Amino acid sequence: MRPSDRTQGATLIVSLLFVMLILAVIMSVTAQVTLAARRSSVDQDAILRAQFAAESGAARVQARLRVMGGLLSGASLPPDGAQVLSDLAALCGLSSLPTAADGATLCTLNPTTGLNSAGGGVNSRVALLVNAVGQQAFMDAGITGATPEVRSRFWSDLFSGTQGVPLNGDQDASTYAVSYGLKPLAVIRDSATQYRLTFEVPDVTITGRAGTATRTVRVRSNLPTLNLTVSQPSLAPYALLTNHHFNSADAEDAQNRITFTSRTLFSGPVHTNQQFRFEGKPWFGGAVTSAGCPANTLGPQCDAVSKPAAQPGAYFAGVERRVDDMQPSRDAPTECASGDRACAANPQVQPTFAAGVNWDSPVLPLPISGNNQQAAAQSGGIAIAGSVSSLSLYRDTVAGQDVQRLSFTRNVNGTPVTTQLAFGTDRRLRILAPGGSWQDATRNPDGTFAPGTPAAGFNGVIYVGGNVGSLNAGPNAAAGAAVAPFAGLTLAADGDIDITSDLRYAEPPCSGAHTRNADGTVTPAPCTNLNAQNILGIYASQGNVNLIRPGNGRATELGNNPTIHAVLMAGQGAVQVGGFDRGSALGNVNLIGGVIENYYGAFGTTSGDVQQTGYGRNFVFDPRTLAGLRPPYFPTAATWTVGLYDGATPVPEPRLRGDTVSTAGTR
């Protein structure tokens, strides 16, 4: 073999070996890459499962808070004030609440352990919530077997402070771990009819695990601090509220019902503890509710605690229809019977419930005294013993200052004595002294006022221990304002209150009237001045609020088409027109506010849709009362409600923010 041939063969062999080496290296690298990819895929899957597990834990916490909101949405307490106060004291860990001023903190709570209790039975610290939310509400939320003990455990765990309770779980071969509890801070007395538990909604940290992978998710609270408010709600936010939906006890015995017709136009909430009667096409712009108590059943058979006698439904053109018989539905009923096509085609036989209707609402019992208003007047208002023959409210100017005048005349040993007071934006009282000068007014121990210092503060409440013979706007009766722009007033009397002149706000929130359009729709009166602060409440606790029409022989009387800006209430009587069935038609009472009454007082008589005597009603609801502006110390419902609030704003549930911060790890 030639030397060149041997060299070529060796070169070939070396080349083959080199190629084989390269292939081996490539195969080795490929194997390593494939193995690493498989490992990476397995690790990524574990991390994702850990992330999903942690997010499931966050969802569980939010679901628990959502259940809380749902349970509290219908929470209420019986009208047993002593028991409510006892339960509030127990929430503080006390046997009774301490005496405290409005706005005072009654107790601070342990933020670590919260209201939790390791013992069995019903935890007294959460007895208020156990009583407020019953077994049926828990069943509706999907929690069965909700005995008092089970409900106690739920609320104890929920308000368990920073210590929290474990809410661990697992899914898809992964687990999550989280401890959570709301952190109670304090119980505060806002007033004699409102208390609140302030609490924090803490951020939540959840750890998810899958194999050796871990993910930690932190979710922040949307509203860190909330209030659980326990209150007797004000009765001011109603366009109309009747206890008995009849003119009188005799009318109730005779089943002579009040009828809402096509002339009926209410823009705010309307409620009765009994049943409504409709004819034609009445219009309701606010929510309509009725408790469904038949005539002569209010009391033990139908009250705020239970309603065994209730018959949810209403009367349509004189025919009673229970909710299941309403056509075409309980939400949009007409006068029509089932199958009456001719009636169903008539658009003039269906009430308009623009904000919905509830035929089985709780009974709202009215207060039977003015004790709360009397106490407020004695502590910081004007408390007048006995009756007054005249009480004048009007805007005036004193020493160049815009003031609210308050003038009243009472009989002292057979002699009429008039007291003239005034206050400005500083809410300090001044008195017209015998010499004719305005001076600071001090409050005497017997509740009377005299010149002197320091000037007494005024909380806006005027209480009269008897009747108010003439409530009027003094020199502003014919024109001008009864209530100054800055004034919030409540007049409460044990007896009758006779209104004998127009009572106007300096800055009314609304104007005009509701208008029925040609097509049957309604254009509500415009309410464009909702930042106005002047407001007036008039409350006769035992008597009537009487609107004195012309021809009653009074020194001052209402004229045609009178204007009244106020929330009117007669706790045991009626808001009514004296002599409503005499004389001729006098136009409309133009009311901006609302009417709350035991019986539905008569204003006039009609023949068909034509006014015959007395007054018609042009009632425009004051929407500011729904937004929280109420006459000071205006009467509240006898029942207590429990609700969640962010300041003065209701909230449906505590919320965790959608954004999360997550970190990875291994173990």
XYZ file of C-alpha atoms in Angstrom:
667
model
C 0.000 0.000 0.000
C 1.272 3.319 -0.935
C 1.948 5.769 1.876
C -0.706 8.174 0.540
C -3.415 5.521 0.751
C -2.573 4.789 4.390
C -2.746 8.510 5.196
C -6.139 8.886 3.538
C -7.594 5.950 5.502
C -6.386 7.305 8.815
C -7.846 10.700 8.018
C -11.200 9.110 7.239
C -11.239 7.190 10.499
C -10.359 10.298 12.500
C -13.111 12.280 10.748
C -15.682 9.584 11.517
C -14.672 9.490 15.155
C -14.908 13.305 15.383
C -18.374 13.296 13.841
C -19.478 10.606 16.274
C -18.125 12.684 19.147
C -20.045 15.765 17.963
C -23.248 13.709 17.702
C -22.721 12.375 21.206
C -22.272 15.874 22.554
C -25.401 17.083 20.747
C -27.422 14.136 22.086
C -26.165 14.788 25.595
C -27.027 18.482 25.441
C -30.436 17.703 23.956
C -31.141 15.251 26.759
C -30.156 17.809 29.384
C -32.296 20.490 27.770
C -35.275 18.119 27.550
C -34.851 17.083 31.186
C -34.556 20.714 32.280
C -37.630 21.630 30.277
C -39.561 18.820 31.893
C -38.391 19.921 35.303
C -39.273 23.543 34.484
C -42.710 22.499 33.290
C -43.335 20.559 36.490
C -42.139 23.487 38.622
C -44.261 25.962 36.646
C -47.315 23.784 37.071
C -46.717 23.645 40.835
C -46.271 27.424 41.023
C -49.501 27.990 39.105
C -51.401 25.577 41.330
C -49.992 27.304 44.405
C -51.052 30.689 42.965
C -54.550 29.417 42.217
C -54.803 27.952 45.716
C -53.806 31.267 47.318
C -56.328 33.154 45.198
C -58.991 30.624 46.202
C -58.228 31.462 49.821
C -58.710 35.175 49.076
C -62.016 34.378 47.377
C -63.130 32.441 50.435
C -62.448 35.402 52.704
C -64.379 37.705 50.357
C -67.244 35.208 50.190
C -67.433 35.267 53.981
C -67.623 39.055 53.957
C -70.281 38.883 51.235
C -72.380 36.556 53.408
C -72.013 39.053 56.240
C -73.367 41.847 54.030
C -76.292 39.724 52.899
C -77.222 38.763 56.444
C -77.133 42.374 57.630
C -79.167 43.673 54.674
C -82.396 42.685 56.425
C -81.250 42.823 60.048
C -83.579 44.382 62.596
C -84.334 44.192 66.294
C -87.688 44.160 68.108
C -88.897 47.450 69.639
C -87.427 46.553 73.022
C -85.050 49.386 73.759
C -84.004 47.966 77.127
C -82.881 44.692 75.521
C -81.005 46.507 72.754
C -79.127 48.630 75.288
C -78.382 45.521 77.348
C -76.961 43.764 74.277
C -74.864 46.836 73.428
C -73.471 46.803 76.967
C -72.648 43.090 76.596
C -70.821 43.873 73.352
C -68.587 46.112 75.495
C -68.268 43.373 78.116
C -70.323 45.462 80.571
C -73.484 44.806 82.536
C -74.931 48.211 81.556
C -73.937 51.130 79.382
C -72.267 54.065 81.097
C -73.958 57.467 81.078
C -72.413 59.395 78.228
C -72.986 62.415 76.032
C -73.727 62.193 72.331
C -70.571 61.408 70.380
C -68.848 59.731 73.328
C -66.911 56.464 73.105
C -68.597 53.969 75.435
C -65.825 51.382 75.316
C -62.735 50.362 73.385
C -62.377 46.753 72.315
C -59.463 44.325 72.232
C -58.206 44.407 68.629
C -56.306 41.148 69.043
C -59.035 38.777 70.224
C -61.977 40.908 69.096
C -65.356 39.554 70.181
C -64.316 35.913 69.981
C -65.067 33.478 72.775
C -63.697 30.029 73.344
C -66.742 28.934 75.316
C -69.793 27.114 74.024
C -73.362 28.351 73.870
C -74.274 31.892 72.851
C -71.464 34.406 73.225
C -72.988 37.420 75.014
C -70.543 39.706 73.191
C -72.379 39.018 69.908
C -75.911 38.504 71.310
C -77.049 41.686 69.541
C -76.176 40.205 66.140
C -77.632 36.821 67.051
C -80.934 38.547 67.839
C -80.785 40.820 64.781
C -80.284 38.078 62.184
C -82.539 35.055 62.597
C -82.406 31.461 61.441
C -84.329 32.088 58.210
C -81.805 34.679 57.027
C -79.000 32.172 57.559
C -80.955 29.521 55.666
C -81.446 31.962 52.785
C -77.656 32.432 52.782
C -77.140 28.665 52.513
C -76.267 28.050 56.172
C -78.555 25.353 57.538
C -79.160 24.389 61.136
C -78.511 27.979 62.239
C -79.420 27.641 65.893
C -78.558 30.553 68.192
C -75.334 28.727 69.033
C -74.391 28.368 65.352
C -75.182 32.014 64.676
C -73.135 33.007 67.708
C -70.146 31.047 66.407
C -70.447 32.726 62.999
C -70.389 36.268 64.409
C -67.715 35.433 67.004
C -65.426 34.070 64.292
C -66.134 36.996 61.991
C -65.165 39.618 64.604
C -62.174 37.647 65.939
C -59.638 40.472 65.640
C -56.087 40.212 64.361
C -55.849 36.761 65.932
C -58.464 35.617 63.435
C -59.728 32.114 62.817
C -58.219 29.636 60.343
C -59.935 29.422 56.957
C -57.703 26.764 55.408
C -58.612 24.617 52.426
C -57.335 22.453 49.590
C -58.007 21.883 45.900
C -56.304 20.030 43.018
C -53.483 18.605 45.174
C -52.737 22.087 46.512
C -53.580 23.817 49.791
C -54.050 27.331 51.109
C -53.685 28.706 54.620
C -55.207 31.932 55.942
C -56.412 33.277 59.281
C -58.828 36.171 59.189
C -61.083 38.255 61.399
C -62.525 41.746 61.447
C -60.892 43.961 64.058
C -63.447 45.693 66.352
C -62.245 49.017 67.735
C -64.899 50.801 69.810
C -68.583 51.312 70.564
C -69.727 54.927 70.167
C -72.974 56.598 71.182
C -74.083 59.020 68.452
C -77.411 59.766 70.136
C -80.056 58.116 72.297
C -81.328 56.359 69.175
C -78.067 55.500 67.414
C -74.952 53.567 68.405
C -72.164 52.177 66.251
C -69.456 49.576 66.432
C -66.427 50.798 64.510
C -64.172 48.108 63.087
C -61.284 47.656 60.707
C -61.346 45.426 57.646
C -57.740 44.153 57.672
C -55.691 43.263 54.636
C -55.477 39.525 54.139
C -52.418 37.325 53.471
C -52.913 33.838 52.029
C -50.257 31.204 51.413
C -50.846 28.642 48.676
C -48.772 25.436 48.412
C -48.398 22.800 45.709
C -45.579 20.321 46.091
C -42.470 22.306 46.936
C -43.830 25.534 45.438
C -45.451 28.287 47.510
C -47.174 31.514 46.573
C -48.124 34.234 49.045
C -50.933 36.578 48.021
C -51.748 39.807 49.863
C -55.089 41.493 49.178
C -55.853 44.938 50.539
C -59.103 46.186 52.021
C -61.153 48.571 49.897
C -62.579 50.472 52.908
C -60.274 49.954 55.903
C -62.707 51.286 58.553
C -66.479 50.725 58.644
C -69.332 51.163 61.115
C -71.901 48.621 62.206
C -74.689 51.069 63.055
C -77.504 50.137 65.431
C -80.250 52.729 65.257
C -83.882 53.564 65.346
C -84.196 55.065 61.852
C -85.675 58.506 61.449
C -89.245 58.641 60.180
C -88.532 61.862 58.264
C -87.617 60.184 54.916
C -91.222 59.389 53.930
C -93.507 61.224 51.562
C -96.356 59.453 53.357
C -96.465 56.949 56.200
C -99.737 55.818 57.766
C -100.260 53.452 60.634
C -104.003 53.063 59.975
C -104.886 53.677 56.330
C -108.298 55.071 57.243
C -109.540 58.567 58.168
C -110.526 57.504 61.673
C -111.316 54.571 63.949
C -114.981 54.808 62.919
C -114.002 54.668 59.241
C -111.864 51.610 59.978
C -114.766 49.881 61.716
C -116.957 50.629 58.682
C -114.230 49.521 56.221
C -114.465 52.949 54.567
C -111.054 52.911 52.896
C -108.802 55.681 51.618
C -108.519 55.492 47.832
C -105.507 56.541 45.784
C -106.712 57.706 42.366
C -105.186 59.117 39.197
C -104.907 62.428 41.079
C -102.493 60.804 43.551
C -98.895 61.823 42.831
C -96.228 60.960 45.436
C -92.549 61.402 44.607
C -90.990 59.810 47.710
C -91.307 56.615 49.764
C -94.862 55.675 50.772
C -95.705 53.095 53.472
C -98.720 51.853 55.377
C -98.935 49.258 58.088
C -102.252 48.176 56.582
C -103.403 47.795 52.954
C -103.741 50.310 50.121
C -106.724 50.838 47.838
C -106.178 51.982 44.230
C -108.402 53.175 41.419
C -107.216 54.435 38.068
C -103.556 55.309 37.607
C -101.971 56.774 40.753
C -98.247 57.559 40.429
C -95.558 56.743 42.982
C -92.036 57.942 42.251
C -90.530 56.399 45.388
C -90.623 52.930 46.901
C -94.078 51.742 48.004
C -94.410 49.312 50.917
C -97.269 47.903 52.948
C -97.302 45.524 55.901
C -100.650 44.006 54.887
C -102.393 44.191 58.272
C -106.206 44.065 57.744
C -108.541 46.528 59.438
C -108.632 46.322 63.242
C -105.692 43.889 63.505
C -102.829 46.242 64.405
C -101.557 45.169 67.791
C -100.630 41.670 68.996
C -102.034 40.136 65.798
C -99.940 42.363 63.555
C -96.954 44.224 64.953
C -93.224 44.684 64.522
C -92.457 41.320 66.139
C -94.850 39.081 64.203
C -97.701 39.375 61.702
C -99.889 36.246 61.948
C -102.963 38.212 60.819
C -101.268 39.884 57.838
C -102.797 39.467 54.382
C -100.241 40.859 51.916
C -102.093 42.462 49.039
C -104.194 45.518 48.190
C -107.634 46.644 47.000
C -108.086 47.488 43.323
C -111.339 49.276 42.408
C -112.858 47.885 45.587
C -111.747 44.267 45.039
C -109.197 42.761 47.395
C -106.367 40.970 45.625
C -103.731 38.959 47.421
C -100.243 39.044 45.948
C -100.678 35.701 44.183
C -103.874 36.949 42.507
C -102.450 40.211 41.164
C -102.521 40.528 37.385
C -100.281 40.459 35.442
C -97.814 40.333 38.383
C -97.344 41.479 41.942
C -94.673 43.944 40.770
C -96.915 45.665 38.193
C -100.533 44.956 39.152
C -103.670 46.378 37.526
C -107.351 46.474 38.453
C -107.934 43.604 36.064
C -109.046 40.101 36.900
C -107.331 37.157 35.277
C -108.476 36.732 31.670
C -110.149 40.152 31.386
C -108.548 41.235 28.106
C -110.587 44.403 27.712
C -109.462 45.618 31.124
C -105.859 44.615 30.459
C -105.860 46.737 27.299
C -106.839 49.855 29.281
C -103.686 51.796 30.316
C -105.644 53.849 32.857
C -106.148 51.080 35.409
C -102.563 50.419 36.465
C -100.738 52.230 39.291
C -97.185 53.297 38.502
C -94.582 52.029 40.975
C -91.478 53.685 39.560
C -89.210 52.518 42.395
C -90.866 49.160 43.100
C -93.434 47.833 45.538
C -93.331 45.399 48.479
C -96.667 44.061 49.759
C -95.200 42.232 52.795
C -93.014 44.824 54.491
C -92.416 44.893 58.271
C -94.757 46.889 60.481
C -93.324 50.299 61.405
C -94.908 51.237 64.746
C -95.063 54.952 65.468
C -93.769 56.400 68.749
C -96.427 57.135 71.341
C -94.752 60.032 73.168
C -92.488 63.029 72.751
C -90.170 62.003 75.577
C -87.026 62.100 73.426
C -87.879 65.553 72.111
C -88.699 66.777 75.617
C -85.355 65.537 76.921
C -83.511 67.184 74.027
C -85.337 70.472 74.603
C -84.595 70.420 78.322
C -80.894 69.748 77.786
C -80.169 72.150 74.934
C -83.343 73.474 73.343
C -86.469 75.354 74.382
C -88.822 73.503 76.746
C -92.164 75.216 77.375
C -94.410 73.965 80.171
C -98.096 73.835 79.256
C -99.736 75.243 76.148
C -98.936 78.281 74.033
C -101.565 80.393 72.335
C -99.175 81.419 69.576
C -95.760 80.349 68.331
C -94.126 82.310 65.505
C -91.150 81.238 63.424
C -89.652 83.682 60.957
C -86.455 84.945 59.393
C -85.356 88.384 60.505
C -82.370 90.707 60.839
C -81.075 91.721 64.271
C -78.155 94.147 64.559
C -77.332 93.497 60.934
C -77.209 89.730 61.440
C -79.410 87.178 59.644
C -81.319 85.408 62.423
C -84.063 82.889 63.072
C -86.766 84.397 65.266
C -88.689 82.268 67.787
C -91.579 83.964 69.550
C -94.164 82.284 71.796
C -96.999 83.439 74.040
C -98.223 81.487 77.044
C -100.650 82.152 79.859
C -99.006 82.940 83.209
C -101.519 83.322 86.024
C -104.156 84.561 83.606
C -101.835 86.981 81.830
C -100.410 86.386 78.346
C -96.620 86.544 78.436
C -94.596 86.633 75.211
C -90.973 85.528 74.986
C -88.969 86.565 71.946
C -85.761 84.686 71.127
C -83.419 84.613 68.163
C -80.298 82.789 67.044
C -77.834 83.126 64.195
C -75.362 80.814 62.530
C -73.490 80.426 65.848
C -76.641 78.794 67.310
C -76.420 80.962 70.442
C -79.699 82.305 71.809
C -80.463 85.980 72.245
C -83.525 87.460 73.947
C -85.445 90.682 73.475
C -85.069 92.342 76.896
C -87.855 94.399 78.497
C -86.082 97.611 77.483
C -86.262 96.637 73.815
C -82.612 95.643 73.297
C -81.342 92.263 72.168
C -79.087 90.566 74.725
C -77.499 87.167 75.250
C -79.984 84.707 76.755
C -79.189 82.311 79.587
C -81.264 79.208 80.325
C -82.743 79.172 83.838
C -83.062 75.910 85.820
C -86.825 75.871 85.141
C -86.236 76.071 81.369
C -87.158 79.720 80.961
C -84.757 82.309 79.544
C -83.465 85.644 80.802
C -80.859 88.190 79.724
C -77.384 87.190 80.863
C -74.156 85.472 79.916
C -72.957 83.135 78.678
C -75.464 82.815 75.857
C -77.205 79.438 75.861
C -76.619 77.136 72.916
C -79.583 75.881 70.910
C -79.914 72.371 69.458
C -82.943 73.201 67.304
C -85.683 71.530 69.416
C -88.759 73.354 70.739
C -91.001 71.312 73.043
C -94.473 72.392 74.177
C -96.099 70.469 77.014
C -99.638 71.121 75.750
C -101.240 72.571 72.622
C -99.902 75.068 70.093
C -102.899 77.290 69.419
C -101.405 79.046 66.389
C -98.202 78.083 64.606
C -97.435 80.871 62.167
C -94.703 82.807 60.377
C -95.388 86.074 62.223
C -94.796 89.096 59.978
C -93.633 86.757 57.197
C -96.959 84.919 56.975
C -98.007 86.557 53.717
C -94.532 86.579 52.173
C -91.008 85.805 53.291
C -89.475 82.887 55.132
C -90.482 81.089 58.289
C -87.184 79.178 58.421
C -83.839 80.930 57.889
C -81.279 79.405 55.490
C -79.108 77.995 58.286
C -81.875 76.847 60.652
C -82.832 73.269 61.440
C -85.873 73.126 63.728
C -88.194 70.562 65.290
C -91.366 71.659 67.059
C -92.830 68.903 69.244
C -95.998 69.195 71.312
C -97.931 66.774 73.483
C -101.267 68.136 72.241
C -102.589 69.587 68.989
C -100.570 71.859 66.729
C -102.720 74.269 64.706
C -100.997 75.705 61.615
C -102.534 79.069 60.789
C -100.249 80.551 58.125
C -97.884 79.615 55.334
C -94.535 78.235 56.510
C -91.823 78.674 53.901
C -88.120 77.876 53.748
C -85.773 80.711 52.854
C -84.124 78.246 50.466
C -86.592 75.516 49.427
C -85.043 72.397 47.872
C -87.831 71.952 45.313
C -90.374 74.041 43.467
C -93.543 73.694 41.438
C -95.705 70.601 41.250
C -95.746 67.138 39.759
C -97.348 67.246 36.324
C -99.497 64.559 34.710
C -98.658 64.602 31.003
C -101.102 63.965 28.164
C -99.713 60.464 27.621
C -100.314 59.548 31.280
C -96.689 59.828 32.374
C -95.657 62.143 35.207
C -92.978 64.824 35.247
C -91.843 65.249 38.879
C -91.457 68.683 40.405
C -87.869 69.894 40.010
C -85.649 69.554 43.089
C -82.472 71.412 42.162
C -81.448 73.054 45.447
C -80.472 69.959 47.405
C -77.613 71.691 49.215
C -80.079 73.876 51.131
C -79.771 73.358 54.894
C -83.007 74.853 56.271
C -85.466 72.219 57.468
C -88.478 72.052 59.791
C -90.142 69.153 61.570
C -93.573 69.473 63.237
C -94.595 66.648 65.595
C -97.814 66.277 67.619
C -97.154 63.225 69.781
C -100.639 62.794 71.274
C -102.812 65.133 69.223
C -103.356 66.223 65.634
C -101.587 68.557 63.259
C -104.483 70.758 62.137
C -104.332 72.985 59.062
C -106.732 75.823 59.882
C -108.657 76.804 56.750
C -110.468 80.117 56.254
C -113.750 80.554 58.056
C -112.759 79.082 61.421
C -112.877 82.442 63.194
C -109.165 82.554 64.028
C -107.054 85.686 64.096
C -104.818 84.052 61.500
C -105.867 81.294 59.113
C -104.556 79.631 55.993
C -105.689 81.051 52.681
C -106.189 79.499 49.269
C -103.338 77.349 47.965
C -101.234 77.563 51.138
C -97.527 76.675 51.141
C -96.021 74.546 53.891
C -92.389 73.468 53.918
C -91.998 70.888 56.675
C -92.130 67.230 57.641
C -95.474 66.862 59.463
C -96.166 64.093 61.951
C -99.064 63.103 64.228
C -98.011 60.046 66.226
C -101.445 59.208 67.651
C -103.695 61.443 65.573
C -103.782 62.764 62.014
C -102.459 65.533 59.828
C -105.756 67.050 58.721
C -107.667 70.134 57.637
C -110.080 71.571 60.171
C -113.476 71.953 58.496
C -112.377 70.020 55.413
C -115.991 69.251 54.436
C -117.360 72.824 54.640
C -117.471 75.687 52.190
C -115.937 75.572 48.729
C -112.728 74.300 47.149
C -109.650 76.210 48.308
C -106.997 74.960 45.903
C -104.098 72.743 46.981
C -101.910 72.473 50.034
C -98.460 72.876 48.492
C -96.249 70.805 50.755
C -92.513 70.238 50.412
C -91.635 67.574 52.949
C -93.632 64.571 54.094
C -96.538 63.369 56.243
C -96.356 60.679 58.948
C -99.597 59.968 60.787
C -101.534 57.421 62.793
C -104.695 57.956 60.679
C -104.840 59.365 57.149
C -106.258 62.828 57.786
C -108.864 64.362 55.492
C -108.018 67.513 53.527
C -111.197 67.976 51.498
C -113.953 66.256 49.555
C -114.206 65.438 45.862
C -116.784 64.357 43.343
C -114.971 62.143 40.906
C -111.768 64.049 40.157
C -113.259 67.471 40.996
C -112.451 69.133 44.312
C -115.634 70.157 46.148
C -114.504 71.431 49.559
C -111.280 71.967 51.423
C -107.915 71.400 49.813
C -106.329 69.064 47.322
C -102.780 67.813 47.850
C -99.710 68.922 45.934
C -97.153 67.003 47.955
C -93.509 67.175 46.862
C -91.201 64.931 48.832
C -88.043 66.523 50.248
C -85.282 64.235 48.913
C -82.727 65.702 51.302
C -84.206 63.583 54.084
C -83.147 60.427 52.224
C -79.633 61.864 51.931
C -79.340 62.326 55.700
C -80.661 65.850 56.371
C -83.415 65.555 58.982
C -85.024 67.916 61.473
C -83.069 67.701 64.745
C -84.249 64.948 67.079
C -87.158 64.139 64.790
C -89.046 60.990 65.910
C -87.618 57.624 65.000
C -89.180 54.225 64.392
C -89.813 52.069 67.445
C -87.861 49.205 65.869
C -84.072 49.091 65.652
C -82.093 48.367 62.511
C -78.536 47.127 62.068
C -76.552 48.124 58.989
C -73.095 48.641 57.515
C -71.970 52.196 56.848
C -68.947 54.040 55.560
C -69.542 57.259 57.482
C -73.156 58.103 56.597
C -73.140 56.046 53.385
C -74.630 52.522 53.445
C -72.373 49.814 52.013
C -73.547 46.363 50.916
C -70.533 44.461 52.280
C -66.888 44.885 53.265
C -64.792 44.554 50.114
C -61.263 43.397 49.384
C -59.605 45.144 46.478
C -59.164 43.312 43.225
C -55.453 44.088 43.078
C -53.076 41.580 44.710
C -49.389 41.409 45.533
C -47.913 37.915 45.286
C -44.479 36.444 45.991
C -43.028 33.031 45.111
C -41.012 30.579 47.128
C -40.030 26.937 47.578
C -39.696 24.648 50.527
